[in-house]
Amino acid sequence: MKHILKIMALLVAVAGIWISLLETSVVPRSYTWLLPVYLVVSLGCYGLLMVGVGLMLFPTCPQEASLLQKVALVIMFISDQFCAQIPAFSG
Amino acid sequence: MIISKRKRTKKKYTIIIPTYNERLNIGLVIYLVFKYLQDIDFEVIIVDDGSPDGTQDIIKQLQNVYGDDRILLQARPKKLGLGTAYYHGLKHASGDFIIIMDADLSHHPKYLPSFIRKQMETGASIVTGTRYVRNGGVHGWNLMRKLTSRGANVLAQTLLWPGVSDLTGSFRLYERTAFEDVVSSCVSKGYVFQMEMIVRASRKGYHIEEVPITFVDRVYGSSKLGGSEIVEYLKGLFYLLFTT
């Protein structure tokens, strides 16, 4: 099933619960009317929280960069030495 | 007399590396690949899109050193896109598994054995590298880039439920059949292509595993992330939302 259909089904289910809450008045109507707004705001806050937490815990690896630089320097050194020994390059 | 036949159990790996102007990096990448895959049967297919900086000359010299049965050069006349580069490499691949990686040393070849080990342990069809878990990581990203990356990731997770933590990564191992199946159904370009690959694979029910990798921003050359990339990303995200 296409993913968008799953999301639509979820939204329809939420809408169904909202309408049934409105009809049965289990919760006072003034609150029920605002339920979609609460849901959207909660989702937004959750998203921002995830971004913030992810940003704080973003894994970094500065040691990898220095290792890579060392390998690059070693290779350059070896190739310079190799070229220096070939008369065509060093002459 | 019954002579028992030994099935070929040793798997072969094809590493496809698309290149464009990677003259400074490609030699180092190949050296490191050979260093870390010493007991593995593999070949490297470099798909070069007509680099004007002489990348192909370097590759030909590498073929002299390592053998042209281990390093294959598939030259193309100009930049024709990442997806078609992989497809082009696949046509000449003889491995049971396809590994894709970048040529700019942002992907370190030392993680190649961990991809292979993970696949053997779990029998997964796809093993994808992720920068966003412990033991993985990035270096060289400023706060803006991290924020953009994290925001993009949260948006993609919320909308697509992809089942993987790193959608845009391009350091992956695919079973050959899985790769052929998924790559033929992908139409996007650039890194959205990588997103489309993994989302389509997830939708098709392939067993996907993750390994942590580190991503060091380019040793040589320049990296790209601007406003147009963000727009492309959002367009790709909504395309995937409605078509997968």
GROMACS .gro file of C-alpha atoms in nm:
model
  335
    1MET     CA    1   0.000   0.000   0.000
    2LYS     CA    2   0.132   0.343  -0.082
    3HIS     CA    3   0.271   0.530   0.217
    4ILE     CA    4   0.047   0.832   0.163
    5LEU     CA    5  -0.255   0.603   0.196
    6LYS     CA    6  -0.130   0.485   0.537
    7ILE     CA    7  -0.097   0.846   0.650
    8MET     CA    8  -0.445   0.930   0.516
    9ALA     CA    9  -0.586   0.630   0.702
   10LEU     CA   10  -0.422   0.752   1.021
   11LEU     CA   11  -0.564   1.103   0.973
   12VAL     CA   12  -0.911   0.959   0.904
   13ALA     CA   13  -0.888   0.751   1.224
   14VAL     CA   14  -0.789   1.060   1.427
   15ALA     CA   15  -1.072   1.258   1.265
   16GLY     CA   16  -1.312   0.978   1.351
   17ILE     CA   17  -1.208   0.983   1.716
   18TRP     CA   18  -1.243   1.364   1.720
   19ILE     CA   19  -1.593   1.355   1.574
   20SER     CA   20  -1.701   1.081   1.814
   21LEU     CA   21  -1.566   1.288   2.104
   22LEU     CA   22  -1.766   1.585   1.977
   23GLU     CA   23  -2.083   1.379   1.944
   24THR     CA   24  -2.062   1.198   2.277
   25SER     CA   25  -1.946   1.504   2.476
   26VAL     CA   26  -1.727   1.293   2.706
   27VAL     CA   27  -1.491   1.587   2.713
   28PRO     CA   28  -1.637   1.945   2.725
   29ARG     CA   29  -1.702   2.068   2.370
   30SER     CA   30  -1.494   2.379   2.401
   31TYR     CA   31  -1.185   2.161   2.452
   32THR     CA   32  -1.281   1.909   2.186
   33TRP     CA   33  -1.308   2.174   1.914
   34LEU     CA   34  -0.951   2.275   1.977
   35LEU     CA   35  -0.819   1.917   1.974
   36PRO     CA   36  -0.675   1.934   1.619
   37VAL     CA   37  -0.490   2.253   1.709
   38TYR     CA   38  -0.346   2.086   2.020
   39LEU     CA   39  -0.236   1.788   1.809
   40VAL     CA   40  -0.066   2.002   1.544
   41VAL     CA   41   0.111   2.214   1.808
   42SER     CA   42   0.221   1.897   1.995
   43LEU     CA   43   0.357   1.749   1.675
   44GLY     CA   44   0.546   2.071   1.604
   45CYS     CA   45   0.691   2.079   1.955
   46TYR     CA   46   0.790   1.713   1.931
   47GLY     CA   47   0.964   1.783   1.600
   48LEU     CA   48   1.154   2.078   1.746
   49LEU     CA   49   1.249   1.871   2.048
   50MET     CA   50   1.385   1.595   1.824
   51VAL     CA   51   1.585   1.849   1.624
   52GLY     CA   52   1.724   2.006   1.943
   53VAL     CA   53   1.812   1.675   2.107
   54GLY     CA   54   1.966   1.548   1.787
   55LEU     CA   55   2.171   1.865   1.753
   56MET     CA   56   2.300   1.836   2.109
   57LEU     CA   57   2.389   1.471   2.069
   58PHE     CA   58   2.520   1.500   1.712
   59PRO     CA   59   2.809   1.257   1.703
   60THR     CA   60   3.135   1.412   1.586
   61CYS     CA   61   3.469   1.258   1.511
   62PRO     CA   62   3.754   1.510   1.511
   63GLN     CA   63   4.006   1.229   1.561
   64GLU     CA   64   3.904   1.081   1.224
   65ALA     CA   65   3.994   1.404   1.044
   66SER     CA   66   4.343   1.412   1.196
   67LEU     CA   67   4.395   1.042   1.112
   68LEU     CA   68   4.296   1.108   0.753
   69GLN     CA   69   4.529   1.407   0.728
   70LYS     CA   70   4.817   1.191   0.858
   71VAL     CA   71   4.747   0.920   0.598
   72ALA     CA   72   4.731   1.182   0.322
   73LEU     CA   73   5.063   1.334   0.435
   74VAL     CA   74   5.231   0.992   0.451
   75ILE     CA   75   5.116   0.905   0.099
   76MET     CA   76   5.234   1.243  -0.033
   77PHE     CA   77   5.571   1.194   0.138
   78ILE     CA   78   5.612   0.845  -0.010
   79SER     CA   79   5.519   0.961  -0.360
   80ASP     CA   80   5.761   1.257  -0.333
   81GLN     CA   81   6.039   1.019  -0.228
   82PHE     CA   82   5.949   0.785  -0.515
   83CYS     CA   83   5.952   1.069  -0.770
   84ALA     CA   84   6.284   1.202  -0.634
   85GLN     CA   85   6.450   0.867  -0.709
   86ILE     CA   86   6.341   0.866  -1.072
   87PRO     CA   87   6.592   1.063  -1.280
   88ALA     CA   88   6.321   1.188  -1.518
   89PHE     CA   89   6.140   1.357  -1.229
   90SER     CA   90   6.432   1.474  -1.016
   91GLY     CA   91   6.664   1.583  -1.296
   92MET     CA   92   3.365  -4.290  -0.734
   93ILE     CA   93   3.164  -3.995  -0.619
   94ILE     CA   94   3.348  -3.667  -0.637
   95SER     CA   95   3.176  -3.405  -0.427
   96LYS     CA   96   3.153  -3.062  -0.579
   97ARG     CA   97   3.251  -2.771  -0.356
   98LYS     CA   98   3.012  -2.482  -0.401
   99ARG     CA   99   3.176  -2.143  -0.442
  100THR     CA  100   3.112  -1.998  -0.098
  101LYS     CA  101   3.354  -1.708  -0.123
  102LYS     CA  102   3.160  -1.403  -0.225
  103LYS     CA  103   3.287  -1.138  -0.461
  104TYR     CA  104   3.230  -0.767  -0.400
  105THR     CA  105   3.209  -0.495  -0.661
  106ILE     CA  106   3.281  -0.144  -0.537
  107ILE     CA  107   3.134   0.124  -0.763
  108ILE     CA  108   3.286   0.470  -0.720
  109PRO     CA  109   3.147   0.755  -0.935
  110THR     CA  110   3.406   1.027  -0.986
  111TYR     CA  111   3.419   1.381  -1.116
  112ASN     CA  112   3.736   1.584  -1.067
  113GLU     CA  113   3.877   1.357  -0.800
  114ARG     CA  114   4.236   1.355  -0.919
  115LEU     CA  115   4.369   1.438  -0.574
  116ASN     CA  116   4.159   1.186  -0.379
  117ILE     CA  117   4.118   0.878  -0.595
  118GLY     CA  118   4.472   0.742  -0.546
  119LEU     CA  119   4.436   0.760  -0.171
  120VAL     CA  120   4.091   0.600  -0.181
  121ILE     CA  121   4.216   0.305  -0.388
  122TYR     CA  122   4.522   0.262  -0.164
  123LEU     CA  123   4.298   0.248   0.144
  124VAL     CA  124   4.047   0.011  -0.020
  125PHE     CA  125   4.322  -0.236  -0.103
  126LYS     CA  126   4.470  -0.194   0.245
  127TYR     CA  127   4.146  -0.281   0.427
  128LEU     CA  128   4.017  -0.556   0.197
  129GLN     CA  129   4.321  -0.779   0.181
  130ASP     CA  130   4.145  -1.113   0.223
  131ILE     CA  131   3.839  -1.024   0.019
  132ASP     CA  132   3.769  -1.103  -0.346
  133PHE     CA  133   3.670  -0.769  -0.494
  134GLU     CA  134   3.690  -0.537  -0.793
  135VAL     CA  135   3.660  -0.159  -0.812
  136ILE     CA  136   3.462   0.001  -1.094
  137ILE     CA  137   3.528   0.372  -1.128
  138VAL     CA  138   3.268   0.556  -1.334
  139ASP     CA  139   3.421   0.886  -1.439
  140ASP     CA  140   3.209   1.152  -1.607
  141GLY     CA  141   3.471   1.308  -1.832
  142SER     CA  142   3.668   1.482  -1.556
  143PRO     CA  143   3.867   1.771  -1.703
  144ASP     CA  144   4.131   1.755  -1.427
  145GLY     CA  145   4.293   1.432  -1.550
  146THR     CA  146   4.125   1.189  -1.307
  147GLN     CA  147   4.119   0.923  -1.579
  148ASP     CA  148   4.498   0.944  -1.625
  149ILE     CA  149   4.543   0.877  -1.255
  150ILE     CA  150   4.301   0.584  -1.277
  151LYS     CA  151   4.496   0.433  -1.568
  152GLN     CA  152   4.816   0.458  -1.362
  153LEU     CA  153   4.637   0.287  -1.074
  154GLN     CA  154   4.535   0.010  -1.313
  155ASN     CA  155   4.905  -0.043  -1.395
  156VAL     CA  156   4.982  -0.076  -1.026
  157TYR     CA  157   4.692  -0.290  -0.909
  158GLY     CA  158   4.590  -0.468  -1.229
  159ASP     CA  159   4.313  -0.389  -1.471
  160ASP     CA  160   4.118  -0.692  -1.354
  161ARG     CA  161   4.091  -0.533  -1.006
  162ILE     CA  162   4.032  -0.172  -1.119
  163LEU     CA  163   3.795  -0.112  -1.406
  164LEU     CA  164   3.745   0.229  -1.558
  165GLN     CA  165   3.409   0.308  -1.712
  166ALA     CA  166   3.450   0.650  -1.870
  167ARG     CA  167   3.153   0.858  -1.973
  168PRO     CA  168   3.170   1.170  -2.189
  169LYS     CA  169   3.018   1.418  -1.941
  170LYS     CA  170   2.822   1.450  -1.616
  171LEU     CA  171   2.524   1.224  -1.664
  172GLY     CA  172   2.403   1.182  -1.308
  173LEU     CA  173   2.462   0.956  -1.012
  174GLY     CA  174   2.184   0.705  -1.076
  175THR     CA  175   2.295   0.636  -1.431
  176ALA     CA  176   2.656   0.613  -1.307
  177TYR     CA  177   2.564   0.330  -1.071
  178TYR     CA  178   2.358   0.161  -1.340
  179HIS     CA  179   2.648   0.192  -1.584
  180GLY     CA  180   2.886   0.042  -1.328
  181LEU     CA  181   2.642  -0.237  -1.252
  182LYS     CA  182   2.635  -0.350  -1.616
  183HIS     CA  183   3.006  -0.436  -1.596
  184ALA     CA  184   3.004  -0.572  -1.242
  185SER     CA  185   3.084  -0.935  -1.171
  186GLY     CA  186   3.036  -0.934  -0.794
  187ASP     CA  187   2.765  -1.092  -0.580
  188PHE     CA  188   2.745  -0.771  -0.379
  189ILE     CA  189   2.760  -0.408  -0.487
  190ILE     CA  190   2.918  -0.150  -0.259
  191ILE     CA  191   2.874   0.217  -0.340
  192MET     CA  192   3.092   0.487  -0.192
  193ASP     CA  193   3.218   0.838  -0.262
  194ALA     CA  194   3.559   0.919  -0.402
  195ASP     CA  195   3.628   1.227  -0.195
  196LEU     CA  196   3.742   1.046   0.122
  197SER     CA  197   3.432   1.151   0.316
  198HIS     CA  198   3.372   0.775   0.330
  199HIS     CA  199   3.670   0.599   0.484
  200PRO     CA  200   3.742   0.256   0.331
  201LYS     CA  201   3.826   0.122   0.678
  202TYR     CA  202   3.451   0.068   0.729
  203LEU     CA  203   3.425  -0.170   0.433
  204PRO     CA  204   3.499  -0.480   0.646
  205SER     CA  205   3.223  -0.380   0.891
  206PHE     CA  206   2.969  -0.363   0.608
  207ILE     CA  207   3.075  -0.708   0.489
  208ARG     CA  208   3.073  -0.852   0.841
  209LYS     CA  209   2.726  -0.710   0.916
  210GLN     CA  210   2.586  -0.860   0.597
  211MET     CA  211   2.736  -1.200   0.675
  212GLU     CA  212   2.610  -1.196   1.034
  213THR     CA  213   2.255  -1.090   0.957
  214GLY     CA  214   2.199  -1.207   0.601
  215ALA     CA  215   2.069  -0.861   0.518
  216SER     CA  216   2.004  -0.761   0.159
  217ILE     CA  217   2.121  -0.406   0.221
  218VAL     CA  218   2.366  -0.262   0.472
  219THR     CA  219   2.368   0.116   0.493
  220GLY     CA  220   2.615   0.337   0.669
  221THR     CA  221   2.474   0.587   0.915
  222ARG     CA  222   2.641   0.897   1.050
  223TYR     CA  223   2.379   0.966   1.313
  224VAL     CA  224   2.438   0.692   1.570
  225ARG     CA  225   2.697   0.633   1.840
  226ASN     CA  226   3.036   0.526   1.696
  227GLY     CA  227   2.941   0.714   1.383
  228GLY     CA  228   2.974   1.085   1.336
  229VAL     CA  229   3.072   1.378   1.122
  230HIS     CA  230   3.358   1.627   1.120
  231GLY     CA  231   3.392   1.963   0.955
  232TRP     CA  232   3.024   2.058   0.981
  233ASN     CA  233   2.934   2.397   1.123
  234LEU     CA  234   2.623   2.453   1.336
  235MET     CA  235   2.410   2.558   1.037
  236ARG     CA  236   2.491   2.244   0.848
  237LYS     CA  237   2.421   2.022   1.148
  238LEU     CA  238   2.092   2.203   1.206
  239THR     CA  239   1.990   2.164   0.842
  240SER     CA  240   2.087   1.799   0.845
  241ARG     CA  241   1.906   1.723   1.169
  242GLY     CA  242   1.594   1.917   1.062
  243ALA     CA  243   1.588   1.738   0.728
  244ASN     CA  244   1.628   1.405   0.900
  245VAL     CA  245   1.343   1.466   1.148
  246LEU     CA  246   1.114   1.581   0.865
  247ALA     CA  247   1.196   1.274   0.659
  248GLN     CA  248   1.147   1.040   0.956
  249THR     CA  249   0.808   1.199   1.036
  250LEU     CA  250   0.679   1.193   0.679
  251LEU     CA  251   0.829   0.875   0.538
  252TRP     CA  252   0.886   0.633   0.832
  253PRO     CA  253   1.181   0.494   0.638
  254GLY     CA  254   1.319   0.249   0.892
  255VAL     CA  255   1.674   0.383   0.863
  256SER     CA  256   1.837   0.669   1.047
  257ASP     CA  257   2.043   0.812   0.758
  258LEU     CA  258   1.852   0.856   0.434
  259THR     CA  259   2.095   1.057   0.225
  260GLY     CA  260   2.405   0.851   0.295
  261SER     CA  261   2.579   0.703  -0.006
  262PHE     CA  262   2.801   0.447   0.165
  263ARG     CA  263   2.606   0.126   0.123
  264LEU     CA  264   2.631  -0.243   0.045
  265TYR     CA  265   2.362  -0.408  -0.163
  266GLU     CA  266   2.303  -0.767  -0.261
  267ARG     CA  267   2.332  -0.761  -0.638
  268THR     CA  268   1.975  -0.871  -0.704
  269ALA     CA  269   1.841  -0.612  -0.459
  270PHE     CA  270   2.048  -0.340  -0.624
  271GLU     CA  271   1.928  -0.430  -0.972
  272ASP     CA  272   1.569  -0.440  -0.855
  273VAL     CA  273   1.575  -0.105  -0.672
  274VAL     CA  274   1.798   0.100  -0.903
  275SER     CA  275   1.575   0.031  -1.203
  276SER     CA  276   1.276   0.189  -1.025
  277CYS     CA  277   1.454   0.509  -0.913
  278VAL     CA  278   1.434   0.827  -1.116
  279SER     CA  279   1.566   1.101  -0.886
  280LYS     CA  280   1.897   1.280  -0.917
  281GLY     CA  281   2.181   1.357  -0.679
  282TYR     CA  282   2.144   1.268  -0.313
  283VAL     CA  283   1.763   1.247  -0.347
  284PHE     CA  284   1.849   0.939  -0.551
  285GLN     CA  285   2.008   0.785  -0.240
  286MET     CA  286   1.692   0.865  -0.042
  287GLU     CA  287   1.475   0.712  -0.310
  288MET     CA  288   1.689   0.397  -0.320
  289ILE     CA  289   1.661   0.328   0.050
  290VAL     CA  290   1.294   0.423   0.080
  291ARG     CA  291   1.195   0.207  -0.218
  292ALA     CA  292   1.402  -0.080  -0.080
  293SER     CA  293   1.229  -0.041   0.255
  294ARG     CA  294   0.886  -0.039   0.089
  295LYS     CA  295   0.973  -0.351  -0.109
  296GLY     CA  296   1.045  -0.527   0.218
  297TYR     CA  297   1.420  -0.580   0.184
  298HIS     CA  298   1.607  -0.663   0.505
  299ILE     CA  299   1.811  -0.351   0.580
  300GLU     CA  300   2.080  -0.321   0.847
  301GLU     CA  301   2.289  -0.023   0.954
  302VAL     CA  302   2.650   0.022   1.054
  303PRO     CA  303   2.795   0.339   1.207
  304ILE     CA  304   3.032   0.530   0.981
  305THR     CA  305   3.221   0.853   1.016
  306PHE     CA  306   3.190   1.125   0.757
  307VAL     CA  307   3.478   1.369   0.735
  308ASP     CA  308   3.418   1.664   0.510
  309ARG     CA  309   3.637   1.672   0.202
  310VAL     CA  310   4.011   1.643   0.242
  311TYR     CA  311   4.061   1.806  -0.098
  312GLY     CA  312   3.800   1.991  -0.301
  313SER     CA  313   3.482   2.172  -0.207
  314SER     CA  314   3.157   2.041  -0.063
  315LYS     CA  315   2.812   2.165  -0.166
  316LEU     CA  316   2.508   2.256   0.048
  317GLY     CA  317   2.310   2.566  -0.049
  318GLY     CA  318   1.953   2.691  -0.084
  319SER     CA  319   1.895   2.503  -0.406
  320GLU     CA  320   1.997   2.174  -0.238
  321ILE     CA  321   1.740   2.237   0.036
  322VAL     CA  322   1.466   2.301  -0.222
  323GLU     CA  323   1.566   1.986  -0.410
  324TYR     CA  324   1.552   1.793  -0.087
  325LEU     CA  325   1.201   1.912  -0.002
  326LYS     CA  326   1.079   1.838  -0.354
  327GLY     CA  327   1.232   1.492  -0.330
  328LEU     CA  328   1.073   1.430   0.008
  329PHE     CA  329   0.724   1.510  -0.118
  330TYR     CA  330   0.782   1.312  -0.435
  331LEU     CA  331   0.870   1.010  -0.220
  332LEU     CA  332   0.574   1.073   0.009
  333PHE     CA  333   0.329   1.043  -0.279
  334THR     CA  334   0.497   0.783  -0.499
  335THR     CA  335   0.633   0.518  -0.259
   0.00000   0.00000   0.00000
